[in-house]
mmCIF file with all atom_site columns, C-alpha atoms in Angstrom:
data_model
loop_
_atom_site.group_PDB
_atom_site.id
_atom_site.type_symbol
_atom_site.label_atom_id
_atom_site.label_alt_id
_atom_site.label_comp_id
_atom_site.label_asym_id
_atom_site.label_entity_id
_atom_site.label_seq_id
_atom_site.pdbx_PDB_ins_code
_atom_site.Cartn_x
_atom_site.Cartn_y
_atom_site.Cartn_z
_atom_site.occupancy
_atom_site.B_iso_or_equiv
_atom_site.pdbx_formal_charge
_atom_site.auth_seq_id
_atom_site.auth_comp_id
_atom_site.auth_asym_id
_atom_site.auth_atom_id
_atom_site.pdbx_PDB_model_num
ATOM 1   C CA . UNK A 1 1   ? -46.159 26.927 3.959   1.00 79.00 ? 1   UNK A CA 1
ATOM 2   C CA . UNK A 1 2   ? -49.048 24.455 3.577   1.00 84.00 ? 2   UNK A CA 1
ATOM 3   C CA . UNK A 1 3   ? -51.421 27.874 2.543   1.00 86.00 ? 3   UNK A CA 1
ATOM 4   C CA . UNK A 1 4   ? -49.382 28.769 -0.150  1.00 86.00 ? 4   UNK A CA 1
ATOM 5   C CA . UNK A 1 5   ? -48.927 25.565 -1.758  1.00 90.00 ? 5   UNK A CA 1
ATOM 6   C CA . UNK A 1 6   ? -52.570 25.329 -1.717  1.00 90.00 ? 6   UNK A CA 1
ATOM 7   C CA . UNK A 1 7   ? -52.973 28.844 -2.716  1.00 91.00 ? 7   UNK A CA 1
ATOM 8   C CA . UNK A 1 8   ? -50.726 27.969 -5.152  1.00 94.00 ? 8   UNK A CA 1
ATOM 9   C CA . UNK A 1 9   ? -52.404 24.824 -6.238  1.00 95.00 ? 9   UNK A CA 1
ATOM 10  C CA . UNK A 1 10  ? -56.208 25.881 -6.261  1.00 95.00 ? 10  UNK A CA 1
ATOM 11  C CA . UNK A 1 11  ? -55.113 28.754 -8.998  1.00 95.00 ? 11  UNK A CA 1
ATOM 12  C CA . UNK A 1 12  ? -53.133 26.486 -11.036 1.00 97.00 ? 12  UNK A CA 1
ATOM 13  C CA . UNK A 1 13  ? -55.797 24.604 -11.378 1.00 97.00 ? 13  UNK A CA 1
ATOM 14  C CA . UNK A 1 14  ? -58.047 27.076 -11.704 1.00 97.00 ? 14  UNK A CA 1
ATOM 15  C CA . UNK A 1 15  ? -55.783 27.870 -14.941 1.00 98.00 ? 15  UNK A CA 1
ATOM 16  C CA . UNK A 1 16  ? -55.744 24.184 -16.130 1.00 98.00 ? 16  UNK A CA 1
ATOM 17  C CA . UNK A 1 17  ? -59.443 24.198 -15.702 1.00 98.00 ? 17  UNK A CA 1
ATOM 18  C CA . UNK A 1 18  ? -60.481 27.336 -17.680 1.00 98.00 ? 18  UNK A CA 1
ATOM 19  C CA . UNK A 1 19  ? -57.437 26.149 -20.696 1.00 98.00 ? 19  UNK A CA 1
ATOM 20  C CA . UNK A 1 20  ? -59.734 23.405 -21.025 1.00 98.00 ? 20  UNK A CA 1
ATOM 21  C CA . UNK A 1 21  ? -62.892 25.578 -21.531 1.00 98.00 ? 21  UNK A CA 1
ATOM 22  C CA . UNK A 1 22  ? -60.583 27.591 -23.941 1.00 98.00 ? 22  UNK A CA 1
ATOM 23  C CA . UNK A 1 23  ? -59.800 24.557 -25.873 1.00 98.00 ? 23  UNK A CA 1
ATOM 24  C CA . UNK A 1 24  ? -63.425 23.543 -26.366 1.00 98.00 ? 24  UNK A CA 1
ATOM 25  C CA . UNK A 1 25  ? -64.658 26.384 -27.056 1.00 98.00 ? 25  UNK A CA 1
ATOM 26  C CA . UNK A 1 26  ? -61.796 26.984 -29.274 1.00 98.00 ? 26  UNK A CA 1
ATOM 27  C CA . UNK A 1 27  ? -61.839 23.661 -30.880 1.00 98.00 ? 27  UNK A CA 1
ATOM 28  C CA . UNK A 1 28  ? -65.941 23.762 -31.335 1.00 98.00 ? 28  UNK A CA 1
ATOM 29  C CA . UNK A 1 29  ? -66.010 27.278 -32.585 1.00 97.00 ? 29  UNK A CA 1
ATOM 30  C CA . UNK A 1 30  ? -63.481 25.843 -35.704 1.00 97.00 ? 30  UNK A CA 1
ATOM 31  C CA . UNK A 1 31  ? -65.621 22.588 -36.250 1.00 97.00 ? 31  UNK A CA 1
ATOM 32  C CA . UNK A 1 32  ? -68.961 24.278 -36.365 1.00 97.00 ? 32  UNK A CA 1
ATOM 33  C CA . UNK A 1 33  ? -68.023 26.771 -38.665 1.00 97.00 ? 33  UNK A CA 1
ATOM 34  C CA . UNK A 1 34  ? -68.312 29.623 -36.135 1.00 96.00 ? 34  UNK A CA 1
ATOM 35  C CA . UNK A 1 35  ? -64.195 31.186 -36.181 1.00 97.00 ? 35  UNK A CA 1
ATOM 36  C CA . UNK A 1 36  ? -64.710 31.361 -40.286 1.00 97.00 ? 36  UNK A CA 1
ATOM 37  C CA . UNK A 1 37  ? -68.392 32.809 -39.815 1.00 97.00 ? 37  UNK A CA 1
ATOM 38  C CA . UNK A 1 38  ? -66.550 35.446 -37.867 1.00 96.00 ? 38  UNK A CA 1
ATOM 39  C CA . UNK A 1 39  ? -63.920 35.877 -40.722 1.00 97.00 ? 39  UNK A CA 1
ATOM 40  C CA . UNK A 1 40  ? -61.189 34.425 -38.691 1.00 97.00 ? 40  UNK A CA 1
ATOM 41  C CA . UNK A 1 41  ? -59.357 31.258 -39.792 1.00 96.00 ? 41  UNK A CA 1
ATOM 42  C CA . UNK A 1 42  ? -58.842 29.937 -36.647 1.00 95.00 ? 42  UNK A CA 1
ATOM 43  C CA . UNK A 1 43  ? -59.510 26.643 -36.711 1.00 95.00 ? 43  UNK A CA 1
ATOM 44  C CA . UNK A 1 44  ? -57.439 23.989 -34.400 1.00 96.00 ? 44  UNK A CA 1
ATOM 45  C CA . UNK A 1 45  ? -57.503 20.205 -34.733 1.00 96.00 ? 45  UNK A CA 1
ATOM 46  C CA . UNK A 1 46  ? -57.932 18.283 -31.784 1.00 96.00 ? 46  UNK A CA 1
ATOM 47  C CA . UNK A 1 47  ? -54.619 16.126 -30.339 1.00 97.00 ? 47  UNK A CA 1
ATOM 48  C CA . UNK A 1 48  ? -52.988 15.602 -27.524 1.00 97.00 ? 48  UNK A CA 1
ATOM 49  C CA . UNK A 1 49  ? -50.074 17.914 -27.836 1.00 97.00 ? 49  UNK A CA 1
ATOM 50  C CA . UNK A 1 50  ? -52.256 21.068 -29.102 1.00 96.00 ? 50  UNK A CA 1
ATOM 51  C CA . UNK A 1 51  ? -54.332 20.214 -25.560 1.00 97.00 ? 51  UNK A CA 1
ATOM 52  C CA . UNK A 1 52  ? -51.513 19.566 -23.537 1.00 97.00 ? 52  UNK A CA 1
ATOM 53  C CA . UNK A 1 53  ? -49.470 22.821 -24.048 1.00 96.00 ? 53  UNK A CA 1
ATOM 54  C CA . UNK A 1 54  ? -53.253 24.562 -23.755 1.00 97.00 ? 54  UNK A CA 1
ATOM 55  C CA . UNK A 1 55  ? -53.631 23.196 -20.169 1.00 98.00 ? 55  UNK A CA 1
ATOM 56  C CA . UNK A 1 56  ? -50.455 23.640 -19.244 1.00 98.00 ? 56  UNK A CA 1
ATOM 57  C CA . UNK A 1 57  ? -50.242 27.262 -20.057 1.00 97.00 ? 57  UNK A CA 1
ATOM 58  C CA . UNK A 1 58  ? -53.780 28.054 -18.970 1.00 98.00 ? 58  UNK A CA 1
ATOM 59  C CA . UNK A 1 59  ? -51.972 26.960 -15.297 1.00 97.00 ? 59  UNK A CA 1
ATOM 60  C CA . UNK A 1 60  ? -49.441 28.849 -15.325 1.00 98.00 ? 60  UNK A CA 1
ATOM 61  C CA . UNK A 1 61  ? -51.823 32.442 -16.378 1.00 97.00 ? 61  UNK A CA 1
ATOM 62  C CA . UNK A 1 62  ? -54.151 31.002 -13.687 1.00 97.00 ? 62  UNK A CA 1
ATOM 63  C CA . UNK A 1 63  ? -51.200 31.858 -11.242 1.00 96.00 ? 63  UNK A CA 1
ATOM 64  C CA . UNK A 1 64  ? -52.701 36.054 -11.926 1.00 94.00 ? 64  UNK A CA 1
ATOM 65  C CA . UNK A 1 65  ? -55.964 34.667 -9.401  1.00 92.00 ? 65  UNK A CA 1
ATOM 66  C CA . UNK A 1 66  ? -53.357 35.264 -6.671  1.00 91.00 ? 66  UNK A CA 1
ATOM 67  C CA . UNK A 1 67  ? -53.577 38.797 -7.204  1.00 88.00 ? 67  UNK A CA 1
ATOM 68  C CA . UNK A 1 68  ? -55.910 40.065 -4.583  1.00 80.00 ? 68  UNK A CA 1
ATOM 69  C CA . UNK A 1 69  ? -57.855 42.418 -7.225  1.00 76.00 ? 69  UNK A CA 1
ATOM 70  C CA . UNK A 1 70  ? -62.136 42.950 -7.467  1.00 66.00 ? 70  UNK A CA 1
ATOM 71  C CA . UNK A 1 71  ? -62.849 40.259 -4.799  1.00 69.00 ? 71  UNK A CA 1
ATOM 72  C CA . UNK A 1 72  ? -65.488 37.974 -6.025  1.00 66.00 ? 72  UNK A CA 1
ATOM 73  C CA . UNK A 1 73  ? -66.491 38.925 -8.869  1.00 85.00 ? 73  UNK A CA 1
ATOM 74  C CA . UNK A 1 74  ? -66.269 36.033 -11.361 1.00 92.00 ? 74  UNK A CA 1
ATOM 75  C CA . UNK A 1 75  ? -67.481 37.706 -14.838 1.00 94.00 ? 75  UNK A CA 1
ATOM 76  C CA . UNK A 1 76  ? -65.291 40.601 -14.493 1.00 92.00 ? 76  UNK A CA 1
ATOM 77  C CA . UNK A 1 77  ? -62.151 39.436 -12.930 1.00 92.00 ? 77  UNK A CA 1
ATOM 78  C CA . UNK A 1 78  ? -62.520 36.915 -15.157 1.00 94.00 ? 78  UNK A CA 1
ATOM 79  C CA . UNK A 1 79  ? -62.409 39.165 -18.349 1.00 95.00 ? 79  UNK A CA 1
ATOM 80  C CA . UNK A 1 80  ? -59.441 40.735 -16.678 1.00 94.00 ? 80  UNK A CA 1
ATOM 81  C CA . UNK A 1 81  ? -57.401 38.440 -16.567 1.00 96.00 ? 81  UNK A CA 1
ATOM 82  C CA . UNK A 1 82  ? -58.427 36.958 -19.880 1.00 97.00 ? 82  UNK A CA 1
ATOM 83  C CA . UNK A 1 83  ? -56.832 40.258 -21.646 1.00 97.00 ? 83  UNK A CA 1
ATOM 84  C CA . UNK A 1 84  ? -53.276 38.936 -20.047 1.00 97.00 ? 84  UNK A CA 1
ATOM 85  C CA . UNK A 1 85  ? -52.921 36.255 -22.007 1.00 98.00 ? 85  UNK A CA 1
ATOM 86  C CA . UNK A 1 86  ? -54.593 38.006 -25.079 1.00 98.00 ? 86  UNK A CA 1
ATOM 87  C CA . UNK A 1 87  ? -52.403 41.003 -25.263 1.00 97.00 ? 87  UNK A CA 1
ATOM 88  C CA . UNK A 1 88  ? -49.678 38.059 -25.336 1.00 97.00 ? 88  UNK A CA 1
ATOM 89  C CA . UNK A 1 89  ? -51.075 35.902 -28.001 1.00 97.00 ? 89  UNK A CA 1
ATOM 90  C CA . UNK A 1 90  ? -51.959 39.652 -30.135 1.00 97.00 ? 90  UNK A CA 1
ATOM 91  C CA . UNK A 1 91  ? -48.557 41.192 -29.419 1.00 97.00 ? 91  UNK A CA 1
ATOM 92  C CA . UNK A 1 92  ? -46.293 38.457 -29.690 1.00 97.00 ? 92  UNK A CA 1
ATOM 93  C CA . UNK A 1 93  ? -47.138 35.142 -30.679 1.00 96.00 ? 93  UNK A CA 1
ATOM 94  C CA . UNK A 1 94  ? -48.800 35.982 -33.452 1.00 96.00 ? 94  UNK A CA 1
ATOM 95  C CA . UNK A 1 95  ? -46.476 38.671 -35.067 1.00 96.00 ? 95  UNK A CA 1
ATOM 96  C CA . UNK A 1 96  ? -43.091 37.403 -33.717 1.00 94.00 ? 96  UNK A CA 1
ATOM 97  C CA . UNK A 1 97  ? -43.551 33.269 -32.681 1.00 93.00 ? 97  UNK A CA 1
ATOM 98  C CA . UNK A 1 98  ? -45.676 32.815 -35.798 1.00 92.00 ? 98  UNK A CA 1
ATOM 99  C CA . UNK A 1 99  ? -45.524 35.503 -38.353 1.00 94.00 ? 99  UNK A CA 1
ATOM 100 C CA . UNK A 1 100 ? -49.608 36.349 -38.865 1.00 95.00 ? 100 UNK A CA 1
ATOM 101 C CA . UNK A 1 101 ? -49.051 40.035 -38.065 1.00 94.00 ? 101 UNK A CA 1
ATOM 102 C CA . UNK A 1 102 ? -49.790 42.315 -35.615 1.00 94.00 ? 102 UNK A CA 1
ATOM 103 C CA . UNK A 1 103 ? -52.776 41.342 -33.520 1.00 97.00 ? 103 UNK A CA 1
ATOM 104 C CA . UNK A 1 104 ? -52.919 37.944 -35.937 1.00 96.00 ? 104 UNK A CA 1
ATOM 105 C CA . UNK A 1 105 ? -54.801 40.352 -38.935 1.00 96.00 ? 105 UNK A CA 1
ATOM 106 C CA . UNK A 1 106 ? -53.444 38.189 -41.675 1.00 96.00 ? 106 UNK A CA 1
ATOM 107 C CA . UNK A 1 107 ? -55.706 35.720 -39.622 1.00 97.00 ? 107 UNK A CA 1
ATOM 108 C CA . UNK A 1 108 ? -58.954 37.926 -40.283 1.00 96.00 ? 108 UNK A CA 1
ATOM 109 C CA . UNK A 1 109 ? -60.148 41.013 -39.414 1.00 97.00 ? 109 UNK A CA 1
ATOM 110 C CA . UNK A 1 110 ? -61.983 40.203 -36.031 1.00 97.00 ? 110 UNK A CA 1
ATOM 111 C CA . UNK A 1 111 ? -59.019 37.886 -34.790 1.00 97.00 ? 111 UNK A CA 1
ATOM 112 C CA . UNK A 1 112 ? -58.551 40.355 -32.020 1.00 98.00 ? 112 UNK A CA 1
ATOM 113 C CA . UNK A 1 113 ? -62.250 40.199 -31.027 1.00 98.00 ? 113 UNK A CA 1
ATOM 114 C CA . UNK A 1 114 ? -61.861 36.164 -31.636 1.00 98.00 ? 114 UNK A CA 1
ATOM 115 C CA . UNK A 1 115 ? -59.197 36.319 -29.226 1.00 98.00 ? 115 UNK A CA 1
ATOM 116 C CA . UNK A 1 116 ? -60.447 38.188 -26.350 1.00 98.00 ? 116 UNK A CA 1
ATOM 117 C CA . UNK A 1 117 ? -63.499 36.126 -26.346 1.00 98.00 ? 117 UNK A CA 1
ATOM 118 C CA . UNK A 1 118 ? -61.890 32.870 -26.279 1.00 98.00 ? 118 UNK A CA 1
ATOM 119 C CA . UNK A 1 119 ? -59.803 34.198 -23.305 1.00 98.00 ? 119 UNK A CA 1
ATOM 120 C CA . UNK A 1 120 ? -62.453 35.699 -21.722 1.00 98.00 ? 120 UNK A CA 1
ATOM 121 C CA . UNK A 1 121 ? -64.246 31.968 -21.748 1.00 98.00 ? 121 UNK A CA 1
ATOM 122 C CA . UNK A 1 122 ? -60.592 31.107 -19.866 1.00 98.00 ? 122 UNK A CA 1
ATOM 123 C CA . UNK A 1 123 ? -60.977 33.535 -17.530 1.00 97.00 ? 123 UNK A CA 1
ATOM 124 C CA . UNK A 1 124 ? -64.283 33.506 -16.438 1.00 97.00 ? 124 UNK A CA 1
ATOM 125 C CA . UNK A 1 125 ? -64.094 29.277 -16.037 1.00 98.00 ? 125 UNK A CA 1
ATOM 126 C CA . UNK A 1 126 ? -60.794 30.159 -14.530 1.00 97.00 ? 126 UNK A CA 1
ATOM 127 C CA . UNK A 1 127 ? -62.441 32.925 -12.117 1.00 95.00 ? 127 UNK A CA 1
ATOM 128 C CA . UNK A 1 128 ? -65.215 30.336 -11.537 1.00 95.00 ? 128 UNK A CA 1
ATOM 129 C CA . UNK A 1 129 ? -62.994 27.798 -10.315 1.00 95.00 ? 129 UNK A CA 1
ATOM 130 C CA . UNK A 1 130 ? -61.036 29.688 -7.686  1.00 93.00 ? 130 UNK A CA 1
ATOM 131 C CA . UNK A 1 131 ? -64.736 31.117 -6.462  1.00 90.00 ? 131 UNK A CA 1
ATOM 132 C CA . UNK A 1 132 ? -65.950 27.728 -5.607  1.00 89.00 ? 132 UNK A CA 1
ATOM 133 C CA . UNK A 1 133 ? -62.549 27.408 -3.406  1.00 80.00 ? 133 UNK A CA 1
ATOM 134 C CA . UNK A 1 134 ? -63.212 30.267 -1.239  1.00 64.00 ? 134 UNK A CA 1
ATOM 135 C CA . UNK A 1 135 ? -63.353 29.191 2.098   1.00 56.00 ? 135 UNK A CA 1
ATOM 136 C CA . UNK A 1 136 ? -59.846 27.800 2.106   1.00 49.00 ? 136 UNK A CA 1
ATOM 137 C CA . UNK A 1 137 ? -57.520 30.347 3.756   1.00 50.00 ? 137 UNK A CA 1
ATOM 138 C CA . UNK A 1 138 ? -56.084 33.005 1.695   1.00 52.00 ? 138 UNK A CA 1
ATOM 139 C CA . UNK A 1 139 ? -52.698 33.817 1.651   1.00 49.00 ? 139 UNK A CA 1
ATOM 140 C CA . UNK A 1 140 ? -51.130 36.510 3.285   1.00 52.00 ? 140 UNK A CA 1
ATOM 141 C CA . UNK A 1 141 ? -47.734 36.518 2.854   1.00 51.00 ? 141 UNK A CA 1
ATOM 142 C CA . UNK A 1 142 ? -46.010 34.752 5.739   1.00 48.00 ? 142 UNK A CA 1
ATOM 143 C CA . UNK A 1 143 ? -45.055 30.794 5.308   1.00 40.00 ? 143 UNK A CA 1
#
C-alpha cells in the first residue's frame, strides 16, 4: 500500500510541478508579447485562483506518468502526454466550456500550435520530475 501512495504521490506532483512550468511559460509568453506575436490572444493575468486551478489540474493529468509507456524517455513521453490535456483544452474547453470554437480558432490561427507547446512545456517538466524519482519502487499492482 505504502508503493502506491507514493507512486501515487511522486506523479501528482510531478503534475503540480510541470502546471507550474505551464503557468510561467504561459503567463510570460502573454506579458512579453510572444502569444500575440504568434497571432494568438492568449494572454492570462497572474492571481491566485488562475494558478491554483493550473496546479491542481496539472496533478491530476500527472496521474498518466503511471502508465508504464517509453520508459525513460523524458522529451518524448513528455510530449505524449502533453497532447492529453491538449486534445481536452482543443476539443472541449474551448468550443463547449468557453465558446472560442473548435480547437480555440476564434483565439487565432496557431492556437492549436500555442497549445501543444505550452503542454508540451507541462509534460516534459512533468516527465522530468518523475525521472529524477526513479529509484523508488515502481508499482506493480499488488498493495
Amino acid at each position: 500500500m505504502v508503493v502506491l501512495f507514493r507512486e501515487l504521490s511522486v506523479c501528482f506532483a510531478a503534475g503540480i510541478v510541470g502546471g507550474l512550468a505551464n503557468s510561467i511559460f504561459l503567463w510570460g509568453a502573454g506579458y512579453l508579447g510572444l502569444s500575440a506575436a504568434m497571432g494568438v490572444n492568449i494572454a492570462p493575468a497572474w492571481s491566485p485562483p488562475w494558478l491554483y486551478q493550473r496546479l491542481v489540474w496539472g496533478g491530476i493529468w500527472g496521474l498518466l506518468f503511471l502508465l508504464p509507456i517509453f520508459g525513460r524517455s523524458i522529451i518524448f513521453r513528455g510530449i505524449l502526454f502533453g497532447m492529453a490535456p491538449s486534445l481536452v483544452q482543443l476539443l472541449w474547453v474551448f468550443p463547449e466550456m468557453l465558446g472560442k470554437g473548435m480547437f480555440g480558432l476564434s483565439l487565432g490561427a496557431m492556437t492549436p500550435v500555442y497549445v501543444l507547446i505550452a503542454n508540451s512545456v507541462w509534460g516534459v517538466t512533468a516527465a522530468w520530475w518523475e525521472s529524477i524519482n526513479h529509484d523508488r519502487p515502481k508499482f506493480s499492482g499488488r498493495y
